[in-house]
PDB file of C-alpha atoms in Angstrom:
ATOM      1  CA  MET D  13     100.241  96.656  51.572  1.00 89.00           C
ATOM      2  CA  THR D  14      99.202  93.674  53.687  1.00 93.00           C
ATOM      3  CA  LEU D  15     102.481  91.917  52.894  1.00 96.00           C
ATOM      4  CA  PHE D  16     104.396  95.103  53.712  1.00 96.00           C
ATOM      5  CA  TYR D  17     102.817  95.271  57.191  1.00 97.00           C
ATOM      6  CA  LEU D  18     103.461  91.561  57.674  1.00 97.00           C
ATOM      7  CA  ALA D  19     107.136  92.113  56.783  1.00 98.00           C
ATOM      8  CA  LEU D  20     107.423  95.061  59.199  1.00 97.00           C
ATOM      9  CA  GLY D  21     105.885  92.895  61.935  1.00 98.00           C
ATOM     10  CA  LEU D  22     108.321  90.102  61.089  1.00 98.00           C
ATOM     11  CA  VAL D  23     111.357  92.394  61.507  1.00 98.00           C
ATOM     12  CA  PHE D  24     109.919  93.910  64.697  1.00 98.00           C
ATOM     13  CA  GLY D  25     109.118  90.461  66.085  1.00 98.00           C
ATOM     14  CA  LEU D  26     112.573  89.044  65.335  1.00 98.00           C
ATOM     15  CA  ALA D  27     114.078  91.929  67.308  1.00 98.00           C
ATOM     16  CA  LEU D  28     111.706  91.205  70.222  1.00 98.00           C
ATOM     17  CA  SER D  29     112.384  87.463  70.104  1.00 98.00           C
ATOM     18  CA  ARG D  30     116.180  87.696  70.045  1.00 98.00           C
ATOM     19  CA  SER D  31     116.731  90.755  72.284  1.00 98.00           C
ATOM     20  CA  GLY D  32     115.062  89.415  75.435  1.00 98.00           C
ATOM     21  CA  ALA D  33     111.964  91.639  75.136  1.00 98.00           C
ATOM     22  CA  ALA D  34     109.836  88.491  74.685  1.00 98.00           C
ATOM     23  CA  ASP D  35     111.695  86.449  77.325  1.00 98.00           C
ATOM     24  CA  TYR D  36     110.116  85.804  80.743  1.00 98.00           C
ATOM     25  CA  ASN D  37     113.476  85.827  82.553  1.00 98.00           C
ATOM     26  CA  TYR D  38     114.580  89.150  81.055  1.00 98.00           C
ATOM     27  CA  ILE D  39     111.282  90.841  81.971  1.00 98.00           C
ATOM     28  CA  GLN D  40     111.576  89.680  85.592  1.00 98.00           C
ATOM     29  CA  ALA D  41     115.270  90.686  85.662  1.00 98.00           C
ATOM     30  CA  MET D  42     114.262  94.167  84.465  1.00 98.00           C
ATOM     31  CA  PHE D  43     111.698  94.563  87.256  1.00 98.00           C
ATOM     32  CA  LEU D  44     114.170  93.136  89.806  1.00 98.00           C
ATOM     33  CA  PHE D  45     116.835  95.628  88.596  1.00 98.00           C
ATOM     34  CA  GLN D  46     119.119  92.678  87.848  1.00 98.00           C
ATOM     35  CA  SER D  47     119.621  93.347  84.137  1.00 98.00           C
ATOM     36  CA  PHE D  48     120.046  96.501  82.047  1.00 98.00           C
ATOM     37  CA  GLN D  49     118.994  94.732  78.813  1.00 98.00           C
ATOM     38  CA  LEU D  50     115.325  95.851  78.640  1.00 98.00           C
ATOM     39  CA  TYR D  51     116.085  99.387  79.830  1.00 98.00           C
ATOM     40  CA  GLY D  52     118.723  99.536  77.099  1.00 98.00           C
ATOM     41  CA  ILE D  53     116.274  98.322  74.438  1.00 98.00           C
ATOM     42  CA  ILE D  54     113.452 100.726  75.369  1.00 98.00           C
ATOM     43  CA  GLY D  55     115.882 103.587  75.979  1.00 98.00           C
ATOM     44  CA  THR D  56     117.626 103.137  72.635  1.00 98.00           C
ATOM     45  CA  ALA D  57     114.284 102.855  70.838  1.00 98.00           C
ATOM     46  CA  VAL D  58     113.046 106.127  72.360  1.00 98.00           C
ATOM     47  CA  VAL D  59     116.351 107.990  71.931  1.00 98.00           C
ATOM     48  CA  LEU D  60     116.439 107.070  68.216  1.00 98.00           C
ATOM     49  CA  THR D  61     112.701 107.422  67.498  1.00 98.00           C
ATOM     50  CA  ALA D  62     112.395 110.876  69.120  1.00 98.00           C
ATOM     51  CA  PRO D  63     114.678 112.823  66.706  1.00 98.00           C
ATOM     52  CA  GLY D  64     113.301 110.825  63.773  1.00 98.00           C
ATOM     53  CA  LEU D  65     109.750 111.794  64.744  1.00 97.00           C
ATOM     54  CA  TYR D  66     110.769 115.411  65.214  1.00 97.00           C
ATOM     55  CA  LEU D  67     112.280 115.563  61.737  1.00 97.00           C
ATOM     56  CA  LEU D  68     109.382 113.686  60.126  1.00 97.00           C
ATOM     57  CA  LYS D  69     106.843 116.022  61.718  1.00 96.00           C
ATOM     58  CA  ARG D  70     108.849 119.066  60.579  1.00 96.00           C
ATOM     59  CA  TYR D  71     108.991 117.652  57.053  1.00 96.00           C
ATOM     60  CA  GLY D  72     105.290 116.914  57.499  1.00 95.00           C
ATOM     61  CA  ARG D  73     104.751 114.453  54.639  1.00 96.00           C
ATOM     62  CA  THR D  74     104.781 110.709  54.164  1.00 96.00           C
ATOM     63  CA  VAL D  75     106.551 109.021  51.267  1.00 95.00           C
ATOM     64  CA  THR D  76     103.438 109.489  49.106  1.00 95.00           C
ATOM     65  CA  GLY D  77     103.256 113.211  49.911  1.00 94.00           C
ATOM     66  CA  ALA D  78     100.228 112.873  52.195  1.00 95.00           C
ATOM     67  CA  PRO D  79     100.268 115.047  55.328  1.00 96.00           C
ATOM     68  CA  ILE D  80     101.461 113.124  58.401  1.00 96.00           C
ATOM     69  CA  THR D  81      98.680 112.679  60.951  1.00 92.00           C
ATOM     70  CA  ILE D  82      99.291 111.396  64.464  1.00 94.00           C
ATOM     71  CA  GLU D  83      96.400 110.280  66.673  1.00 89.00           C
ATOM     72  CA  LEU D  84      97.046 111.642  70.147  1.00 92.00           C
ATOM     73  CA  LYS D  85      96.226 109.709  73.316  1.00 92.00           C
ATOM     74  CA  ALA D  86      93.617 110.957  75.759  1.00 91.00           C
ATOM     75  CA  MET D  87      94.611 111.969  79.273  1.00 95.00           C
ATOM     76  CA  ASN D  88      92.342 110.861  82.111  1.00 96.00           C
ATOM     77  CA  ARG D  89      92.279 108.691  85.243  1.00 97.00           C
ATOM     78  CA  GLY D  90      92.528 105.616  83.026  1.00 97.00           C
ATOM     79  CA  THR D  91      95.985 106.748  81.927  1.00 97.00           C
ATOM     80  CA  VAL D  92      97.299 105.989  85.423  1.00 98.00           C
ATOM     81  CA  VAL D  93      94.927 103.239  86.630  1.00 98.00           C
ATOM     82  CA  GLY D  94      95.070 101.344  83.331  1.00 98.00           C
ATOM     83  CA  GLY D  95      98.838 101.694  83.299  1.00 98.00           C
ATOM     84  CA  LEU D  96      99.089 100.267  86.822  1.00 98.00           C
ATOM     85  CA  LEU D  97      96.853  97.306  85.911  1.00 98.00           C
ATOM     86  CA  PHE D  98      98.849  96.634  82.741  1.00 98.00           C
ATOM     87  CA  GLY D  99     102.093  96.710  84.750  1.00 98.00           C
ATOM     88  CA  VAL D 100     100.752  93.990  87.053  1.00 98.00           C
ATOM     89  CA  GLY D 101      99.846  91.880  84.008  1.00 98.00           C
ATOM     90  CA  TRP D 102     103.236  92.472  82.346  1.00 98.00           C
ATOM     91  CA  SER D 103     104.940  91.244  85.522  1.00 98.00           C
ATOM     92  CA  ILE D 104     102.678  88.195  85.961  1.00 98.00           C
ATOM     93  CA  THR D 105     103.009  86.960  82.376  1.00 98.00           C
ATOM     94  CA  GLY D 106     106.435  88.372  81.524  1.00 98.00           C
ATOM     95  CA  MET D 107     104.865  89.615  78.291  1.00 98.00           C
ATOM     96  CA  CYS D 108     103.451  92.847  76.960  1.00 96.00           C
ATOM     97  CA  PRO D 109     100.994  92.741  74.009  1.00 97.00           C
ATOM     98  CA  GLY D 110     103.458  92.360  71.101  1.00 97.00           C
ATOM     99  CA  PRO D 111     105.602  89.697  72.782  1.00 98.00           C
ATOM    100  CA  ILE D 112     102.483  87.614  73.586  1.00 98.00           C
ATOM    101  CA  LEU D 113     102.243  86.880  69.856  1.00 98.00           C
ATOM    102  CA  VAL D 114     106.001  86.377  69.490  1.00 98.00           C
ATOM    103  CA  ASN D 115     105.933  83.861  72.363  1.00 98.00           C
ATOM    104  CA  ILE D 116     103.031  81.960  70.774  1.00 98.00           C
ATOM    105  CA  GLY D 117     104.981  81.815  67.520  1.00 98.00           C
ATOM    106  CA  GLU D 118     108.036  80.535  69.366  1.00 98.00           C
ATOM    107  CA  GLY D 119     105.963  77.590  70.607  1.00 98.00           C
ATOM    108  CA  LYS D 120     105.475  78.657  74.230  1.00 98.00           C
ATOM    109  CA  VAL D 121     102.087  77.041  74.863  1.00 98.00           C
ATOM    110  CA  TYR D 122     101.154  79.060  77.983  1.00 98.00           C
ATOM    111  CA  ALA D 123     101.295  82.270  75.911  1.00 98.00           C
ATOM    112  CA  LEU D 124      97.984  81.185  74.336  1.00 98.00           C
ATOM    113  CA  ALA D 125      96.389  81.545  77.792  1.00 98.00           C
ATOM    114  CA  ALA D 126      97.881  85.051  78.114  1.00 98.00           C
ATOM    115  CA  LEU D 127      96.342  85.942  74.735  1.00 98.00           C
ATOM    116  CA  ALA D 128      92.955  84.509  75.740  1.00 98.00           C
ATOM    117  CA  GLY D 129      93.054  86.498  78.994  1.00 98.00           C
ATOM    118  CA  SER D 130      94.013  89.680  77.129  1.00 97.00           C
ATOM    119  CA  LEU D 131      91.145  89.325  74.659  1.00 97.00           C
ATOM    120  CA  VAL D 132      88.659  88.723  77.485  1.00 97.00           C
ATOM    121  CA  GLY D 133      90.136  91.670  79.415  1.00 97.00           C
ATOM    122  CA  ALA D 134      89.875  93.994  76.396  1.00 96.00           C
ATOM    123  CA  SER D 135      86.291  92.812  75.806  1.00 96.00           C
ATOM    124  CA  LEU D 136      85.376  93.517  79.444  1.00 96.00           C
ATOM    125  CA  LEU D 137      86.795  97.043  79.133  1.00 96.00           C
ATOM    126  CA  GLY D 138      84.927  97.628  75.880  1.00 94.00           C
ATOM    127  CA  ILE D 139      81.633  96.318  77.247  1.00 94.00           C
ATOM    128  CA  SER D 140      81.895  98.336  80.472  1.00 95.00           C
ATOM    129  CA  TYR D 141      83.222 101.466  78.693  1.00 94.00           C
ATOM    130  CA  PRO D 142      79.914 103.388  78.954  1.00 93.00           C
ATOM    131  CA  ARG D 143      79.830 102.725  82.704  1.00 95.00           C
ATOM    132  CA  LEU D 144      83.513 103.554  83.225  1.00 96.00           C
ATOM    133  CA  SER D 145      83.561 106.768  81.184  1.00 94.00           C
ATOM    134  CA  ARG D 146      82.228 108.958  83.959  1.00 94.00           C
ATOM    135  CA  PRO D 147      84.346 107.744  86.935  1.00 95.00           C
ATOM    136  CA  PHE D 148      87.502 107.623  84.817  1.00 96.00           C
ATOM    137  CA  GLY D 149      86.783 110.695  82.690  1.00 94.00           C
ATOM    138  CA  LEU D 150      87.141 108.678  79.474  1.00 93.00           C
ATOM    139  CA  PRO D 151      86.371 110.453  76.176  1.00 90.00           C
ATOM    140  CA  PRO D 152      83.094 109.653  74.404  1.00 86.00           C
ATOM    141  CA  VAL D 153      83.549 106.842  71.894  1.00 83.00           C
ATOM    142  CA  ALA D 154      82.905 108.913  68.769  1.00 66.00           C
ATOM    143  CA  ALA D 155      85.502 111.527  69.746  1.00 50.00           C
ATOM    144  CA  SER D 156      88.105 109.090  71.003  1.00 49.00           C
ATOM    145  CA  ALA D 157      89.976 109.142  67.702  1.00 48.00           C
ATOM    146  CA  THR D 158      91.227 112.713  67.630  1.00 45.00           C
ATOM    147  CA  ARG D 159      93.642 113.423  64.813  1.00 43.00           C
ATOM    148  CA  ARG D 160      96.080 116.239  64.427  1.00 38.00           C
TER     149      ARG D 160
ATOM    150  CA  MET I  11     121.761  85.221  81.038  1.00 95.00           C
ATOM    151  CA  ASN I  12     120.563  83.029  78.150  1.00 97.00           C
ATOM    152  CA  LEU I  13     117.230  83.324  76.340  1.00 98.00           C
ATOM    153  CA  ILE I  14     114.672  80.592  77.151  1.00 97.00           C
ATOM    154  CA  LEU I  15     114.113  80.028  73.411  1.00 97.00           C
ATOM    155  CA  THR I  16     117.675  79.749  72.159  1.00 96.00           C
ATOM    156  CA  GLY I  17     119.699  78.860  75.249  1.00 96.00           C
ATOM    157  CA  ALA I  18     122.109  81.553  74.047  1.00 97.00           C
ATOM    158  CA  PRO I  19     122.655  85.210  75.043  1.00 98.00           C
ATOM    159  CA  PRO I  20     120.431  87.854  73.375  1.00 98.00           C
ATOM    160  CA  ILE I  21     121.558  90.337  70.729  1.00 98.00           C
ATOM    161  CA  HIS I  22     122.930  93.640  72.041  1.00 98.00           C
ATOM    162  CA  TRP I  23     120.247  95.922  73.495  1.00 98.00           C
ATOM    163  CA  ALA I  24     121.291  98.755  71.184  1.00 98.00           C
ATOM    164  CA  VAL I  25     120.580  96.559  68.132  1.00 98.00           C
ATOM    165  CA  GLY I  26     117.156  95.580  69.484  1.00 98.00           C
ATOM    166  CA  GLY I  27     116.292  99.209  70.237  1.00 98.00           C
ATOM    167  CA  ALA I  28     117.540 100.414  66.845  1.00 98.00           C
ATOM    168  CA  VAL I  29     115.369  97.887  64.962  1.00 98.00           C
ATOM    169  CA  ILE I  30     112.318  98.911  67.012  1.00 98.00           C
ATOM    170  CA  ALA I  31     113.013 102.597  66.227  1.00 98.00           C
ATOM    171  CA  ALA I  32     113.481 101.852  62.513  1.00 98.00           C
ATOM    172  CA  VAL I  33     110.173  99.966  62.269  1.00 98.00           C
ATOM    173  CA  THR I  34     108.344 102.686  64.241  1.00 98.00           C
ATOM    174  CA  LEU I  35     109.617 105.437  61.927  1.00 98.00           C
ATOM    175  CA  ALA I  36     109.052 103.353  58.774  1.00 97.00           C
ATOM    176  CA  LEU I  37     105.436 102.759  59.812  1.00 97.00           C
ATOM    177  CA  LEU I  38     104.839 106.506  60.115  1.00 97.00           C
ATOM    178  CA  TYR I  39     106.813 107.653  57.064  1.00 97.00           C
ATOM    179  CA  LEU I  40     105.696 104.910  54.673  1.00 96.00           C
ATOM    180  CA  ALA I  41     102.169 104.234  55.902  1.00 95.00           C
ATOM    181  CA  ASN I  42     101.170 107.221  58.092  1.00 95.00           C
ATOM    182  CA  ARG I  43     100.492 104.918  61.046  1.00 95.00           C
ATOM    183  CA  ARG I  44     101.195 105.420  64.722  1.00 95.00           C
ATOM    184  CA  LEU I  45     102.773 102.308  66.261  1.00 96.00           C
ATOM    185  CA  GLY I  46     100.452 100.760  68.849  1.00 95.00           C
ATOM    186  CA  LEU I  47      99.817  97.075  69.344  1.00 95.00           C
ATOM    187  CA  SER I  48      97.317  96.705  72.189  1.00 94.00           C
ATOM    188  CA  THR I  49      94.524  98.143  70.006  1.00 94.00           C
ATOM    189  CA  GLY I  50      95.026  94.888  68.114  1.00 93.00           C
ATOM    190  CA  PHE I  51      93.140  93.109  70.923  1.00 93.00           C
ATOM    191  CA  GLU I  52      90.151  95.290  70.032  1.00 93.00           C
ATOM    192  CA  ASP I  53      90.632  94.561  66.328  1.00 92.00           C
ATOM    193  CA  VAL I  54      90.134  90.888  67.141  1.00 92.00           C
ATOM    194  CA  CYS I  55      87.231  91.606  69.518  1.00 92.00           C
ATOM    195  CA  SER I  56      85.575  93.745  66.836  1.00 91.00           C
ATOM    196  CA  PHE I  57      84.936  90.633  64.743  1.00 90.00           C
ATOM    197  CA  VAL I  58      82.703  89.276  67.516  1.00 91.00           C
ATOM    198  CA  LEU I  59      81.444  92.312  69.445  1.00 91.00           C
ATOM    199  CA  ASP I  60      79.572  95.066  67.657  1.00 87.00           C
ATOM    200  CA  THR I  61      79.074  97.664  70.393  1.00 89.00           C
ATOM    201  CA  PRO I  62      79.896 101.263  69.374  1.00 90.00           C
ATOM    202  CA  TYR I  63      83.197 100.984  71.277  1.00 92.00           C
ATOM    203  CA  PHE I  64      84.451  98.224  68.988  1.00 92.00           C
ATOM    204  CA  ARG I  65      83.027  99.928  65.900  1.00 89.00           C
ATOM    205  CA  ARG I  66      84.809 103.262  66.419  1.00 89.00           C
ATOM    206  CA  SER I  67      87.014 104.550  63.629  1.00 85.00           C
ATOM    207  CA  ALA I  68      90.329 104.055  65.451  1.00 83.00           C
ATOM    208  CA  VAL I  69      89.620 100.316  65.522  1.00 89.00           C
ATOM    209  CA  MET I  70      87.986  99.845  62.142  1.00 88.00           C
ATOM    210  CA  SER I  71      90.495 101.960  60.192  1.00 86.00           C
ATOM    211  CA  GLY I  72      93.496 100.326  61.850  1.00 88.00           C
ATOM    212  CA  ARG I  73      92.593  96.684  61.311  1.00 91.00           C
ATOM    213  CA  GLY I  74      94.085  96.720  57.807  1.00 92.00           C
ATOM    214  CA  TRP I  75      97.612  97.351  59.081  1.00 94.00           C
ATOM    215  CA  ARG I  76      97.528  96.046  62.660  1.00 96.00           C
ATOM    216  CA  LEU I  77      96.258  92.552  61.954  1.00 96.00           C
ATOM    217  CA  PRO I  78      98.925  91.725  59.324  1.00 97.00           C
ATOM    218  CA  PHE I  79     101.563  93.351  61.577  1.00 97.00           C
ATOM    219  CA  LEU I  80     100.457  91.105  64.466  1.00 97.00           C
ATOM    220  CA  GLY I  81     100.595  88.166  62.045  1.00 97.00           C
ATOM    221  CA  GLY I  82     104.189  89.175  61.347  1.00 98.00           C
ATOM    222  CA  LEU I  83     104.960  89.023  65.090  1.00 98.00           C
ATOM    223  CA  LEU I  84     103.534  85.498  65.253  1.00 98.00           C
ATOM    224  CA  LEU I  85     105.552  84.476  62.200  1.00 98.00           C
ATOM    225  CA  ALA I  86     108.676  86.082  63.695  1.00 98.00           C
ATOM    226  CA  GLY I  87     108.463  83.856  66.767  1.00 98.00           C
ATOM    227  CA  PHE I  88     108.126  80.802  64.537  1.00 98.00           C
ATOM    228  CA  VAL I  89     111.034  81.815  62.279  1.00 98.00           C
ATOM    229  CA  SER I  90     113.168  82.696  65.307  1.00 98.00           C
ATOM    230  CA  ALA I  91     112.567  79.212  66.743  1.00 98.00           C
ATOM    231  CA  LEU I  92     113.331  77.535  63.399  1.00 98.00           C
ATOM    232  CA  LEU I  93     116.617  79.449  63.118  1.00 96.00           C
ATOM    233  CA  SER I  94     117.627  78.401  66.621  1.00 94.00           C
ATOM    234  CA  GLY I  95     117.495  74.677  65.974  1.00 89.00           C
ATOM    235  CA  GLY I  96     113.866  73.861  65.292  1.00 93.00           C
ATOM    236  CA  TRP I  97     110.327  74.723  66.398  1.00 97.00           C
ATOM    237  CA  ALA I  98     108.748  72.662  69.163  1.00 97.00           C
ATOM    238  CA  PRO I  99     105.931  73.398  71.600  1.00 97.00           C
ATOM    239  CA  THR I 100     107.263  74.028  75.109  1.00 97.00           C
ATOM    240  CA  TRP I 101     106.032  74.817  78.634  1.00 98.00           C
ATOM    241  CA  GLU I 102     109.463  76.108  79.717  1.00 97.00           C
ATOM    242  CA  LEU I 103     109.169  79.286  81.801  1.00 98.00           C
ATOM    243  CA  GLY I 104     112.657  79.977  83.123  1.00 97.00           C
ATOM    244  CA  VAL I 105     112.863  81.363  86.646  1.00 97.00           C
ATOM    245  CA  PHE I 106     109.146  80.614  87.224  1.00 98.00           C
ATOM    246  CA  ASP I 107     109.958  76.897  86.861  1.00 98.00           C
ATOM    247  CA  GLU I 108     112.875  77.159  89.285  1.00 97.00           C
ATOM    248  CA  VAL I 109     111.118  79.203  91.964  1.00 97.00           C
ATOM    249  CA  VAL I 110     107.384  78.465  91.633  1.00 97.00           C
ATOM    250  CA  GLY I 111     107.437  75.131  89.830  1.00 95.00           C
ATOM    251  CA  TRP I 112     103.761  74.868  88.801  1.00 97.00           C
ATOM    252  CA  GLY I 113     102.727  72.462  86.033  1.00 97.00           C
ATOM    253  CA  PRO I 114     100.843  73.272  82.807  1.00 98.00           C
ATOM    254  CA  ALA I 115      97.399  73.760  84.449  1.00 98.00           C
ATOM    255  CA  GLY I 116      98.813  76.234  86.960  1.00 98.00           C
ATOM    256  CA  LYS I 117     100.685  78.109  84.232  1.00 98.00           C
ATOM    257  CA  VAL I 118      97.556  78.387  82.089  1.00 98.00           C
ATOM    258  CA  ALA I 119      95.577  79.847  85.005  1.00 98.00           C
ATOM    259  CA  TRP I 120      98.454  82.200  85.941  1.00 98.00           C
ATOM    260  CA  MET I 121      98.856  83.438  82.366  1.00 98.00           C
ATOM    261  CA  PHE I 122      95.108  83.866  81.839  1.00 98.00           C
ATOM    262  CA  VAL I 123      94.801  86.032  84.954  1.00 98.00           C
ATOM    263  CA  GLY I 124      97.838  88.067  83.885  1.00 98.00           C
ATOM    264  CA  GLY I 125      96.273  88.434  80.442  1.00 98.00           C
ATOM    265  CA  LEU I 126      93.078  89.872  81.968  1.00 98.00           C
ATOM    266  CA  PHE I 127      95.180  92.613  83.585  1.00 98.00           C
ATOM    267  CA  ILE I 128      96.988  93.267  80.279  1.00 98.00           C
ATOM    268  CA  GLY I 129      93.853  93.420  78.128  1.00 97.00           C
ATOM    269  CA  PHE I 130      91.774  95.518  80.541  1.00 98.00           C
ATOM    270  CA  GLY I 131      94.679  97.722  81.656  1.00 98.00           C
ATOM    271  CA  THR I 132      96.144  98.576  78.262  1.00 97.00           C
ATOM    272  CA  ARG I 133      92.755  99.506  76.845  1.00 96.00           C
ATOM    273  CA  LEU I 134      91.829 101.585  79.892  1.00 97.00           C
ATOM    274  CA  ALA I 135      95.184 103.368  79.599  1.00 97.00           C
ATOM    275  CA  GLY I 136      94.802 103.702  75.813  1.00 95.00           C
ATOM    276  CA  GLY I 137      98.124 102.055  75.041  1.00 95.00           C
ATOM    277  CA  CYS I 138     100.919  99.694  76.028  1.00 96.00           C
ATOM    278  CA  THR I 139     104.690  99.521  75.782  1.00 97.00           C
ATOM    279  CA  SER I 140     104.583 100.309  72.056  1.00 96.00           C
ATOM    280  CA  GLY I 141     101.956 103.062  71.777  1.00 96.00           C
ATOM    281  CA  HIS I 142     102.743 104.807  75.074  1.00 97.00           C
ATOM    282  CA  GLY I 143     106.262 103.600  75.879  1.00 97.00           C
ATOM    283  CA  ILE I 144     107.950 103.850  72.466  1.00 98.00           C
ATOM    284  CA  PHE I 145     105.840 106.126  70.263  1.00 98.00           C
ATOM    285  CA  GLY I 146     104.221 108.361  72.889  1.00 97.00           C
ATOM    286  CA  MET I 147     107.392 108.958  74.881  1.00 98.00           C
ATOM    287  CA  SER I 148     109.379 109.619  71.688  1.00 98.00           C
ATOM    288  CA  ASN I 149     106.695 112.130  70.708  1.00 97.00           C
ATOM    289  CA  LEU I 150     106.973 113.731  74.187  1.00 97.00           C
ATOM    290  CA  GLU I 151     103.266 113.169  74.925  1.00 97.00           C
ATOM    291  CA  VAL I 152     102.474 113.784  78.593  1.00 97.00           C
ATOM    292  CA  PRO I 153      99.784 111.040  78.913  1.00 97.00           C
ATOM    293  CA  SER I 154     102.250 108.498  77.515  1.00 98.00           C
ATOM    294  CA  ILE I 155     105.015 109.496  79.918  1.00 98.00           C
ATOM    295  CA  ILE I 156     102.580 109.242  82.848  1.00 98.00           C
ATOM    296  CA  SER I 157     101.227 105.878  81.696  1.00 98.00           C
ATOM    297  CA  THR I 158     104.727 104.476  81.103  1.00 98.00           C
ATOM    298  CA  VAL I 159     105.862 105.510  84.582  1.00 98.00           C
ATOM    299  CA  SER I 160     102.670 103.866  85.941  1.00 98.00           C
ATOM    300  CA  PHE I 161     103.140 100.487  84.242  1.00 98.00           C
ATOM    301  CA  MET I 162     106.872 100.363  84.926  1.00 98.00           C
ATOM    302  CA  ALA I 163     106.255 101.125  88.610  1.00 98.00           C
ATOM    303  CA  ALA I 164     103.488  98.519  88.891  1.00 98.00           C
ATOM    304  CA  GLY I 165     105.702  95.940  87.151  1.00 98.00           C
ATOM    305  CA  VAL I 166     108.582  96.596  89.548  1.00 98.00           C
ATOM    306  CA  VAL I 167     106.341  96.382  92.630  1.00 98.00           C
ATOM    307  CA  THR I 168     104.571  93.217  91.419  1.00 98.00           C
ATOM    308  CA  THR I 169     107.723  91.309  90.479  1.00 98.00           C
ATOM    309  CA  GLN I 170     109.524  92.400  93.658  1.00 98.00           C
ATOM    310  CA  LEU I 171     106.525  91.189  95.703  1.00 98.00           C
ATOM    311  CA  LEU I 172     106.247  87.902  93.781  1.00 98.00           C
ATOM    312  CA  TYR I 173     109.921  86.929  93.778  1.00 97.00           C
ATOM    313  CA  ARG I 174     111.124  88.512  97.008  1.00 97.00           C
ATOM    314  CA  VAL I 175     108.071  87.932  99.247  1.00 97.00           C
ATOM    315  CA  VAL I 176     105.314  85.622  97.924  1.00 96.00           C
ATOM    316  CA  PHE I 177     107.409  82.901  96.240  1.00 94.00           C
ATOM    317  CA  ALA I 178     110.631  83.600  98.133  1.00 84.00           C
TER     318      ALA I 178
END
């Protein structure tokens, strides 16, 4: 299965690399409303994934016959505040998490610094999670993986 | 507008979006996995940090698919560069070079700070462009719609400030 996931990532990454989703200029052009490209990519992805998800959930089974389970996201103050912080980072670097790795693969050296910052940032969140749970209304760690 | 990597125009946005949708649906139908990449930061952290947060089931049970998937993203960048005339390390940063013009040290600092926002923000929000923006919105999940509106709005405001005010 490891090779299967690697192959899926390869296909996904090629689409990111060649569509502009991993390109600094296209990210800035999206936020400056100068290019439709990224809105088109995300919009198409959602418009095609939504009916597929609906049908898959109605069918209810994976290819092996196992029941489909989808982990749902929690809703709390972090949903907004974390989103705002991430948006600032996406603008600064011109990369969201997936494209950071694509950019490193492409040979863009500075993307390594974006990855290092992201790992430190995620560590800081994880370490301060117990202190942030009350002000942000975050779910307790054990229950944070709710499955349906 | 040409891509920084290839110096050529990108593929059509509908093709890019269709491939993303196909991979998202394949991941769920074939492997029962919800697309979401920013948890991968925690997968990596979990090798070093062993607090309960990094040992929770959503991290530990997802490492087996997310880490090879992230490896595929890395490989994709490499293959994409090879197919466009050869892989070579580069500091090229498009419009940032034209408008801001900082050298490598400045870019490293800039990218590291941006990365801090990405790592902390995505994990506080519980997702990024993939988990909230693609999967969550497609699944009509309210938290994902709210988070996506939040990070899109913050991205617009930040870039507008940077390129129309600060560096203008």
